[in-house]
Tab-separated table of C-alpha atoms and ligand atoms in Angstrom:
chain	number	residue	atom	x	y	z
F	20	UNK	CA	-14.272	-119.837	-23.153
F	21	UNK	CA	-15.382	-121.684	-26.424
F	22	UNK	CA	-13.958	-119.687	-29.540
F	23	UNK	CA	-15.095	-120.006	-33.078
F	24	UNK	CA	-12.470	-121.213	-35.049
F	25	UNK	CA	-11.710	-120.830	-39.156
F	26	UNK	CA	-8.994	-121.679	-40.963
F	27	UNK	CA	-8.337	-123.046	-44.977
F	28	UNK	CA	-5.599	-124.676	-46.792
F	29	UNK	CA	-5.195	-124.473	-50.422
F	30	UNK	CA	-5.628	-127.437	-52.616
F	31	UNK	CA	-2.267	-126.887	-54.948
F	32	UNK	CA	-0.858	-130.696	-54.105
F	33	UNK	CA	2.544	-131.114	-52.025
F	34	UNK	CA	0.674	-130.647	-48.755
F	35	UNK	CA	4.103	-130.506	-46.954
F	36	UNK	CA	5.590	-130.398	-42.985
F	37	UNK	CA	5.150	-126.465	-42.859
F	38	UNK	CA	1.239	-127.022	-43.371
F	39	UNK	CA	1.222	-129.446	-40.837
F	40	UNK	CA	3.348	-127.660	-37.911
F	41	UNK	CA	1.826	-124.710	-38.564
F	42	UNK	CA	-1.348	-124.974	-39.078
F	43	UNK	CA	-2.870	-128.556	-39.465
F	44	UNK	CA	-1.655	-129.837	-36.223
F	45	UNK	CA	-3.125	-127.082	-34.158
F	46	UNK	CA	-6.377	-127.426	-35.973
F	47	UNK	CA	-6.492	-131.094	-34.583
F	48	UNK	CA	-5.621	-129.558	-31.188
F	49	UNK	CA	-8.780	-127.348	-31.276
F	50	UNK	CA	-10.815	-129.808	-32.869
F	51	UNK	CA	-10.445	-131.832	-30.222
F	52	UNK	CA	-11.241	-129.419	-27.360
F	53	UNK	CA	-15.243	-129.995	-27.079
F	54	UNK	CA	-15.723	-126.396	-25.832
F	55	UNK	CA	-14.822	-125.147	-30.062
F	56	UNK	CA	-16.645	-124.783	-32.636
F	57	UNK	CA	-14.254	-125.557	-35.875
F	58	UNK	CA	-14.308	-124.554	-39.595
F	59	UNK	CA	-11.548	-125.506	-41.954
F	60	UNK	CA	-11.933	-124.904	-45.115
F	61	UNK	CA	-10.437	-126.460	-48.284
F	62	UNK	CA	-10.210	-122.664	-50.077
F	63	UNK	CA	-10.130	-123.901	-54.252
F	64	UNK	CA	-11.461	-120.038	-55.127
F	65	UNK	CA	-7.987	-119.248	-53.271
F	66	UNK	CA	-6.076	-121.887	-56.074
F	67	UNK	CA	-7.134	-120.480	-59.319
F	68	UNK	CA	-5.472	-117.253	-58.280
F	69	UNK	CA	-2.689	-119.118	-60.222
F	70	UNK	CA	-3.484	-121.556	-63.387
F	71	UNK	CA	-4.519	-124.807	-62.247
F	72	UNK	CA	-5.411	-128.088	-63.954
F	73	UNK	CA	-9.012	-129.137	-63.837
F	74	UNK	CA	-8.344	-133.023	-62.571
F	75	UNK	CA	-5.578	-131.997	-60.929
F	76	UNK	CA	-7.611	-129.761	-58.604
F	77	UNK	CA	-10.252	-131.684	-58.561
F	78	UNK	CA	-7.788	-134.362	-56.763
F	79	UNK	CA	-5.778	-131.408	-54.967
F	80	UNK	CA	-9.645	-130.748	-52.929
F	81	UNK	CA	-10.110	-134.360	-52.184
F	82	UNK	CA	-6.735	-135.048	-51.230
F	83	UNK	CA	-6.813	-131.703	-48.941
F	84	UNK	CA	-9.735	-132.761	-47.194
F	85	UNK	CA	-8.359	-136.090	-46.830
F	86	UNK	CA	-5.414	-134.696	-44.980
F	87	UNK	CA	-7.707	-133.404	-43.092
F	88	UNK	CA	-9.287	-136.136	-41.510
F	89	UNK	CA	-6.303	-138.557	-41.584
F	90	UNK	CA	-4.615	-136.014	-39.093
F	91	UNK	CA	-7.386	-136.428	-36.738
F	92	UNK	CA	-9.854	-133.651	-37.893
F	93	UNK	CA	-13.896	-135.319	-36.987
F	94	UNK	CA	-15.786	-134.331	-39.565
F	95	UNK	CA	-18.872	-135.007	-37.566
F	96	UNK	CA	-17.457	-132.455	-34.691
F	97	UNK	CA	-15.911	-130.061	-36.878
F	98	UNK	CA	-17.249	-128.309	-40.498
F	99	UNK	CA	-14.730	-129.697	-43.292
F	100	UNK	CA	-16.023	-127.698	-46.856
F	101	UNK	CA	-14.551	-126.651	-50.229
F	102	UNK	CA	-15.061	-122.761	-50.488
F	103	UNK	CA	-16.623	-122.604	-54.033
F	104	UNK	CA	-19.585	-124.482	-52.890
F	105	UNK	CA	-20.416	-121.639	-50.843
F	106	UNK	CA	-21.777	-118.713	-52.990
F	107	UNK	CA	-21.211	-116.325	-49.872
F	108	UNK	CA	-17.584	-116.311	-50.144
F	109	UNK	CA	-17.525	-114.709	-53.490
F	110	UNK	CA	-20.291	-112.382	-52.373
F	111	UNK	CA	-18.994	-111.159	-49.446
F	112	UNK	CA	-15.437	-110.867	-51.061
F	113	UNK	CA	-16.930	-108.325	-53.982
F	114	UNK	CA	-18.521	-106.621	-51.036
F	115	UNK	CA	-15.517	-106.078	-48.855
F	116	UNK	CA	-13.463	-105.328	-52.067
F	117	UNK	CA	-15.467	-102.236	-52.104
F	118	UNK	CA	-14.427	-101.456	-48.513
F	119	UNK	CA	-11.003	-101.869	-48.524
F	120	UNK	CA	-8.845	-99.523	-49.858
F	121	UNK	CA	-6.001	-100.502	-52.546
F	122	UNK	CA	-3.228	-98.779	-50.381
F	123	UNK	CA	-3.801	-101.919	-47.837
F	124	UNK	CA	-3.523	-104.296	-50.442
F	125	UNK	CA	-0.518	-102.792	-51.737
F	126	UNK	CA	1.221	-103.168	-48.654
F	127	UNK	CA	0.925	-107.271	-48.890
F	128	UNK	CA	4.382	-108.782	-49.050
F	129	UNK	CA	2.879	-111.969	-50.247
F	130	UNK	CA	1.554	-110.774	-53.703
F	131	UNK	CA	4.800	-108.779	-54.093
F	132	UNK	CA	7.083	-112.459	-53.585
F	133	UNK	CA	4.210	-114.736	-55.793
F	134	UNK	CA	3.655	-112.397	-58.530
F	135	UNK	CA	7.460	-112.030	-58.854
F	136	UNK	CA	9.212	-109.479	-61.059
F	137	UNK	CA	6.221	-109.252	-63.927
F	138	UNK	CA	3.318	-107.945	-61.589
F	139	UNK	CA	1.197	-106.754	-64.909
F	140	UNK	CA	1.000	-110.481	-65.720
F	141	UNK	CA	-0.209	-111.418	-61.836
F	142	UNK	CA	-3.845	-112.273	-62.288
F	143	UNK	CA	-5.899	-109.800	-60.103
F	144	UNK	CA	-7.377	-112.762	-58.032
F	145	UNK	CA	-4.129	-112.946	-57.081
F	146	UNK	CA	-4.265	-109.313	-55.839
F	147	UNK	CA	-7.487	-109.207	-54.191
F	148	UNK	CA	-6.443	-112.905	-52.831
F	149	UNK	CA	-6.020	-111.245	-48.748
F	150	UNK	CA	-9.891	-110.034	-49.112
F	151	UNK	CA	-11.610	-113.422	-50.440
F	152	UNK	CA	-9.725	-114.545	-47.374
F	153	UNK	CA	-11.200	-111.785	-44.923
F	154	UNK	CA	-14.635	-112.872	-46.696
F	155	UNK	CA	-14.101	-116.438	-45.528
F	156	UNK	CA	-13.255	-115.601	-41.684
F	157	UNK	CA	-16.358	-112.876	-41.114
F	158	UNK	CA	-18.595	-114.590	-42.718
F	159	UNK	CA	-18.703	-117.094	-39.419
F	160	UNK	CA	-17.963	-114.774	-36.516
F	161	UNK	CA	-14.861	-116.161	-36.230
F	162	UNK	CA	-12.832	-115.434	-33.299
F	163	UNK	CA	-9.885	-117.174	-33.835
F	164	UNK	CA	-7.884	-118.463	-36.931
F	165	UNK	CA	-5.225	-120.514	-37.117
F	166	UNK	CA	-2.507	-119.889	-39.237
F	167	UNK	CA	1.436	-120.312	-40.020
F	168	UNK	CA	3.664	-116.939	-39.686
F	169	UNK	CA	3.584	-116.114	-43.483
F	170	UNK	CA	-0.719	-115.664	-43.001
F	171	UNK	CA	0.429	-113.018	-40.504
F	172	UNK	CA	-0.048	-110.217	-42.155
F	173	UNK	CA	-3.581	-111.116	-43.959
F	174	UNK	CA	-5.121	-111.443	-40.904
F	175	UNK	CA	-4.275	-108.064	-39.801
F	176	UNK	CA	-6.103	-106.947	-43.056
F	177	UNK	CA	-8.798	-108.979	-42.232
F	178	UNK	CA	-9.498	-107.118	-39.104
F	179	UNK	CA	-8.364	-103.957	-40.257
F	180	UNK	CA	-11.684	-104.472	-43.121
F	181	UNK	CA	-13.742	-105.527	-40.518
F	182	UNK	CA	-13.121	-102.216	-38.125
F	183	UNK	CA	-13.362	-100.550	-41.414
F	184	UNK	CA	-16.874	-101.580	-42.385
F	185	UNK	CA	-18.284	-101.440	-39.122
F	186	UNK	CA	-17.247	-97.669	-38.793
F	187	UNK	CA	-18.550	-96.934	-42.344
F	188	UNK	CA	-21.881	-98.777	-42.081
F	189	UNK	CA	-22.155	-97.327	-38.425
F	190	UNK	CA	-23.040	-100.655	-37.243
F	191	UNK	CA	-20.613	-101.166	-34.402
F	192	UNK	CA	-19.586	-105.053	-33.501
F	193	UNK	CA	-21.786	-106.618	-36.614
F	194	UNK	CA	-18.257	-107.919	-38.280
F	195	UNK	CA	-16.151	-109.582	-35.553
F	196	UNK	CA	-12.591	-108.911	-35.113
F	197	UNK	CA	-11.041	-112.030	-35.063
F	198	UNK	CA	-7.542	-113.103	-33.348
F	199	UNK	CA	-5.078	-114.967	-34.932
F	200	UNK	CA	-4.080	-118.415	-32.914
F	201	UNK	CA	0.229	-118.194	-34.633
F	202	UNK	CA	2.416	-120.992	-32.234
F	203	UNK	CA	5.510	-118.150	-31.197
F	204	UNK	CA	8.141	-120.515	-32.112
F	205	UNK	CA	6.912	-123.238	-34.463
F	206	UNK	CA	4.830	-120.793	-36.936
F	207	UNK	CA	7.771	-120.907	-39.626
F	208	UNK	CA	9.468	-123.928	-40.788
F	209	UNK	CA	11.909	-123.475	-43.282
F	210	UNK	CA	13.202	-125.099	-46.176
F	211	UNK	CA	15.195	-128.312	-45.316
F	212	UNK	CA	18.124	-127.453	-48.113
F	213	UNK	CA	18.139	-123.416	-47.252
F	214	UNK	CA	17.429	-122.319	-43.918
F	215	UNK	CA	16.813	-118.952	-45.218
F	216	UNK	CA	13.993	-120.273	-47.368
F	217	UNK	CA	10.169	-121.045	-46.020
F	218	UNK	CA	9.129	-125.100	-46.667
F	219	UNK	CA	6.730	-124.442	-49.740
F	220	UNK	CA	5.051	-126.576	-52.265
F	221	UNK	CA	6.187	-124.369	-54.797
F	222	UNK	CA	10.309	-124.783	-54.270
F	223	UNK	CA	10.957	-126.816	-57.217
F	224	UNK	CA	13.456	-129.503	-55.339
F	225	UNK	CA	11.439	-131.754	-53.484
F	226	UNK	CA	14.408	-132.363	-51.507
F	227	UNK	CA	13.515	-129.051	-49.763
F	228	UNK	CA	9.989	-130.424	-47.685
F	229	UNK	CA	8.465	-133.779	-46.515
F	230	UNK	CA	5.663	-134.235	-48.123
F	231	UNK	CA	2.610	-135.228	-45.941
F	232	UNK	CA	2.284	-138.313	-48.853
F	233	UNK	CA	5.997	-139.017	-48.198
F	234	UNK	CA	7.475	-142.891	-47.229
F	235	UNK	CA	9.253	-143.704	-44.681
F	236	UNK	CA	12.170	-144.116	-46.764
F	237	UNK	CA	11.774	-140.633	-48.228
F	238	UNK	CA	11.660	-139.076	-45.051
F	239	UNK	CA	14.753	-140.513	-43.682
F	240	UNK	CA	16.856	-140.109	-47.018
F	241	UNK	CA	15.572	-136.147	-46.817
F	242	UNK	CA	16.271	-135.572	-43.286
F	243	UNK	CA	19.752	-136.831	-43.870
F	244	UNK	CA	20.171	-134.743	-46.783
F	245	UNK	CA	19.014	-131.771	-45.080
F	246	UNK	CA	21.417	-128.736	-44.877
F	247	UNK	CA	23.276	-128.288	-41.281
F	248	UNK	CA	26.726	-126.822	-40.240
F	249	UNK	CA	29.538	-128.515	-38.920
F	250	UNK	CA	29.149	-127.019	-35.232
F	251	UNK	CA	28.015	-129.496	-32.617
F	252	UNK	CA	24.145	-128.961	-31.424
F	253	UNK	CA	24.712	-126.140	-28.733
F	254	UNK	CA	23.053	-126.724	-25.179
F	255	UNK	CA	20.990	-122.980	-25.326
F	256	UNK	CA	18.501	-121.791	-27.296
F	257	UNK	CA	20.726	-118.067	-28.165
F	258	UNK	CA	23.601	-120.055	-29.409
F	259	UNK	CA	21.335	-121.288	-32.199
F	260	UNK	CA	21.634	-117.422	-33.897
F	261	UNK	CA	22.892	-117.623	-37.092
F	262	UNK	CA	22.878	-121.311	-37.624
F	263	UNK	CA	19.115	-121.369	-39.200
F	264	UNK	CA	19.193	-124.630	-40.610
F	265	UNK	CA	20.278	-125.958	-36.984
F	266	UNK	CA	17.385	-124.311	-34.922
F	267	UNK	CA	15.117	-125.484	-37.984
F	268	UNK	CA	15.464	-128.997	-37.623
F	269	UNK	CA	15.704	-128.447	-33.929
F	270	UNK	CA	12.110	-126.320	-33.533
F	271	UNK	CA	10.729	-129.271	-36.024
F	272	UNK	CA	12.208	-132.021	-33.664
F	273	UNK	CA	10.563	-129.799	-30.732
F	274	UNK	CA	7.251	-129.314	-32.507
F	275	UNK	CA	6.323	-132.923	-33.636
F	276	UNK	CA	6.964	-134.176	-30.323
F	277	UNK	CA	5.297	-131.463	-28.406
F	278	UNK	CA	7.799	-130.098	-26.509
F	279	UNK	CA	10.031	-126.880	-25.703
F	280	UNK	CA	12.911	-126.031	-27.957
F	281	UNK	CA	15.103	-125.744	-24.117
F	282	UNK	CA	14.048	-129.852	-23.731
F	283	UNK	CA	15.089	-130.385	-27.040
F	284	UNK	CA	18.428	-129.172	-26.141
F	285	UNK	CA	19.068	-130.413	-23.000
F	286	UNK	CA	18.612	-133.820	-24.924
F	287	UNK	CA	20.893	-132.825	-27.873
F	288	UNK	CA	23.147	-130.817	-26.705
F	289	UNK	CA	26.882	-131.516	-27.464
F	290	UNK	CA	25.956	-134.045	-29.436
F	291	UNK	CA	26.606	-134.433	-33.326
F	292	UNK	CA	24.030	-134.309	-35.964
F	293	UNK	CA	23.826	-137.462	-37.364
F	294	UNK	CA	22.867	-139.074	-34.180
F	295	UNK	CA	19.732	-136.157	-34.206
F	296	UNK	CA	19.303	-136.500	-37.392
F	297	UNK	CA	18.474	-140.404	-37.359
F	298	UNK	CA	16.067	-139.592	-34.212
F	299	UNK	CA	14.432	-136.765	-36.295
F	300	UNK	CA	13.995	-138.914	-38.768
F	301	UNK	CA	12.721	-141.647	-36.535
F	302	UNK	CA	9.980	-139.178	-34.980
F	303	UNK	CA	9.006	-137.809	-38.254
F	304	UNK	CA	8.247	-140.819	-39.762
F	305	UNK	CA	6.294	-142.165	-37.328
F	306	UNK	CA	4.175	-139.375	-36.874
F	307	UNK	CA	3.955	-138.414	-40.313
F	308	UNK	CA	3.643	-142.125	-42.036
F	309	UNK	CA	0.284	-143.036	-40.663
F	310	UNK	CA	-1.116	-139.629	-41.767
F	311	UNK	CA	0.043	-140.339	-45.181
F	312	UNK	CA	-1.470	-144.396	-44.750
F	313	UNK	CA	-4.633	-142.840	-44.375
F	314	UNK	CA	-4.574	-140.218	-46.647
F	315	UNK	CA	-3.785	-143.028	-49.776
F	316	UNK	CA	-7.011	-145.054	-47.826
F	317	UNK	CA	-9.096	-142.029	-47.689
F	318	UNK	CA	-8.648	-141.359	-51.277
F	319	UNK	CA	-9.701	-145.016	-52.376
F	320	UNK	CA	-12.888	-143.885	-50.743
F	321	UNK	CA	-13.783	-140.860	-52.907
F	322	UNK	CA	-18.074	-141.295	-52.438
F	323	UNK	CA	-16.436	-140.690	-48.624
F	324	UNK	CA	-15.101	-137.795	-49.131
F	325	UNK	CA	-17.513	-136.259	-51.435
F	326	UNK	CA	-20.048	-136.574	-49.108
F	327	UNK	CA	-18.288	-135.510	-45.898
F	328	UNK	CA	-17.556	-132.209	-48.239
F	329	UNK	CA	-20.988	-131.611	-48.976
F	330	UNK	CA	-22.658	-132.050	-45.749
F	331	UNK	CA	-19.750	-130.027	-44.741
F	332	UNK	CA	-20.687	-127.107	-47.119
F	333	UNK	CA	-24.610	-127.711	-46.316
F	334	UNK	CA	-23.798	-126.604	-42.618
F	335	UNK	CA	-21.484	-123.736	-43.551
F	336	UNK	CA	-23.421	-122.569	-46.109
F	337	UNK	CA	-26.549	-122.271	-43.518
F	338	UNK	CA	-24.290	-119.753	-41.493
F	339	UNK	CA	-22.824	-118.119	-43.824
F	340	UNK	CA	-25.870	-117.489	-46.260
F	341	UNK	CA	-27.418	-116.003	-43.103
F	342	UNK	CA	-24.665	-113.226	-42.501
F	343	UNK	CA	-24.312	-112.246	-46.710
F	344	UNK	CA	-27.921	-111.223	-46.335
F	345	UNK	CA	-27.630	-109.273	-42.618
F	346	UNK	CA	-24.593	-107.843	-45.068
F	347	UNK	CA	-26.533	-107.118	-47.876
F	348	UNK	CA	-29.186	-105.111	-45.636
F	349	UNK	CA	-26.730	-103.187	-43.636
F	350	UNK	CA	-24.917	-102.108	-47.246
F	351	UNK	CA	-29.013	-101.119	-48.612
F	352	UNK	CA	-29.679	-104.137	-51.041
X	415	TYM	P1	-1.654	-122.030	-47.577
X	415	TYM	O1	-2.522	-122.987	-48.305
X	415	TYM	O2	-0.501	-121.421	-48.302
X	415	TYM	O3	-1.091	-122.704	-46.269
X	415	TYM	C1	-1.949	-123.390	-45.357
X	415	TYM	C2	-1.463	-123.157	-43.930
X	415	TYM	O4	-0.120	-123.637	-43.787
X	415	TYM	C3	0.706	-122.627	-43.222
X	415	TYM	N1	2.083	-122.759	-43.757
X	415	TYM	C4	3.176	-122.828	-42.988
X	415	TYM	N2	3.342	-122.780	-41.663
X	415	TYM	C5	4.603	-122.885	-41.185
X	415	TYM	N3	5.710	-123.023	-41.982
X	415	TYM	C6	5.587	-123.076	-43.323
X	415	TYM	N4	6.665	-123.248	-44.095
X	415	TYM	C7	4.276	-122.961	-43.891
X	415	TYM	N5	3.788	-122.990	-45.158
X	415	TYM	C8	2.438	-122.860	-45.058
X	415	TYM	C9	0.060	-121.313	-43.654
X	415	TYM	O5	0.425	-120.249	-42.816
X	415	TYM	C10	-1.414	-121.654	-43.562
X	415	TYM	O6	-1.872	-121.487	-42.235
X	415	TYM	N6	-4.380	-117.796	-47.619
X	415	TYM	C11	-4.176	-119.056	-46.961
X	415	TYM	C12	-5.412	-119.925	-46.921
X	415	TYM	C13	-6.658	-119.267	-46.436
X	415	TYM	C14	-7.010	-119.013	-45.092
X	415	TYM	C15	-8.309	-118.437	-45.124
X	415	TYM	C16	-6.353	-119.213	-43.868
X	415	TYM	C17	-7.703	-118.851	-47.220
X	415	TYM	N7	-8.693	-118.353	-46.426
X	415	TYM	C18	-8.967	-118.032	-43.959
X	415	TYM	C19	-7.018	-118.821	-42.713
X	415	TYM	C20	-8.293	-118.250	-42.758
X	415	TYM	C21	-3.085	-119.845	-47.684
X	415	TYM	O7	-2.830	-119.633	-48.835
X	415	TYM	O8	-2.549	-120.861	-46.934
């Protein structure tokens, strides 16, 4: 059955192995099946939410978009856009900001851990962040969206505003209820120096991620640096409880090379880390160093990438200018 598919990554720099595994490499996966139509957006309304520098982001979009295509994303197959060039999203999010009701958004445990102790200082962009993102998916029909565990709990909001507007505008099925597409064991990878931790851009040790912009050299001096235990690697999966920086490297071993965390042991098990970790290492960097080859290319070519973002946004914005005014009309504009 051919799905419509939307997903966006921030452009806040450090586009690290946690974007990739989790979300990047399946939106290369559904790119490539012919039967889906694919959106990813590069969301820079969804970076301001915290102060950003104006070259910086400027960069930050190209250089997401890059990413982007150097993992394999067609921007002739698939839509590749930046968000603020299509006026919808803002529209639609003011509109579903009137629909939703604070005690959902109050419930998000990802403005409670970014705003941090001092909420009253949290920019409300930041608050309202979950309902721009509910603009962007049902604006496009979108049946399924990509994401990473920690978007979990957004999307649920997302369809929980879409139900919601449906049932208070009496028009039944006009905002689609979309599914989230979360991989059950690869969804969350976790910080390389505390397996407690989520990989983010924001941990302030770089030691903590690979970078998508990394060397070859960087990866292997990180993955050797990276936090274990002194246990052996077990041979089943249950014996990995309580060891999370052990069944972290081992689900990222298992993700890159596309296979089940039970193959990954059967090859490992028994054995000693530093022989995995020089293999990890190995497989990382060979995945992961072309990526970043073509990223640095991609961004010597920056009349490229403009222009692949603006046709982009020219084709979203003809579906999604469509649906704002169906929305406006059903709301009595
Ligand atoms: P962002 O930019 O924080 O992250 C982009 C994608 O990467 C995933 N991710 C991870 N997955 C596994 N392990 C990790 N350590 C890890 N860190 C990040 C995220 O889950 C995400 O899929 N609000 C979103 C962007 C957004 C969006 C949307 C997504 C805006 N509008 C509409 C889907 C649909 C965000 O800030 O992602």
């Amino acid at each position: 059955m051919s799905k419509k598919i939307f997903s966006g990554v921030q452009p806040t720099g450090n586009l690290h192995l946690g974007n990739y595994l989790g979300a990047i490499k399946n939106f290369v996966e559904l790119n490539n099946d012919k039967q889906n139509d694919c959106i990813f957006c590069v969301v820079d309304l969804h970076a301001i939410t915290v102060k950003q520098d104006r070259d910086q982001l400027k960069n930050n979009i190209r250089e997401t978009a890059a990413t982007f295509i150097a993992s394999g994303i067609d921007p002739a197959k698939s839509i590749i856009f930046n968000q603020s060039k299509v006026q919808a999203h803002s529209e639609g999010s003011w509109m579903l900001s009137c629909i939703a009701p604070m005690g959902w958004l109050n419930r998000m445990t990802q403005f409670k851990e970014k705003a941090g102790k001092d909420k009253e200082k949290a920019s409300v962009g930041l608050y309202i962040y979950p309902i721009l993102m509910a603009s962007d998916i049902l604006l496009y029909d979108t049946t399924h969206v990509p994401v990473g565990e920690d978007q979990k709990q957004h999307l649920e909001l997302t369809r929980d505003i879409a139900q919601k507007f449906n049932k208070d505008f009496n028009c039944a099925d006009f905002l689609k209820v979309p599914e989230p597409l979360i991989k059950k064991n690869f969804s969350r990878i976790m910080s390389l120096k505390d397996g407690s931790k989520k990989m983010s851009k924001s941990d302030p040790s770089d030691l903590s991620r690979i970078n998508l912009t990394d060397s070859k050299d960087q990866i292997v001096n990180k993955i050797k640096r990276a936090k274990t235990d002194s246990f052996p690697i077990p041979n089943e999966e249950q014996k990995l409880n309580g060891r999370p920086e052990a069944e972290n490297l081992l689900g990222i071993y298992s993700s890159i090379s596309n296979q089940s965390m039970e193959k990954t042991l059967s090859q490992f098990g028994g054995k000693n880390f530093s022989d995995f970790k020089a293999q990890l290492a190995e497989i990382l960097s060979n995945k992961i160093s072309p990526i970043s080859d073509e990223i640095k290319k991609l961004l010597n070519d920056k009349q490229y990438l403009d222009k692949a973002l603006l046709e982009g946004a020219r084709k979203a914005e003809e579906i999604a200018g469509k649906k704002i005014e169906e929305i406006k009309r059903i709301i009595g504009f």
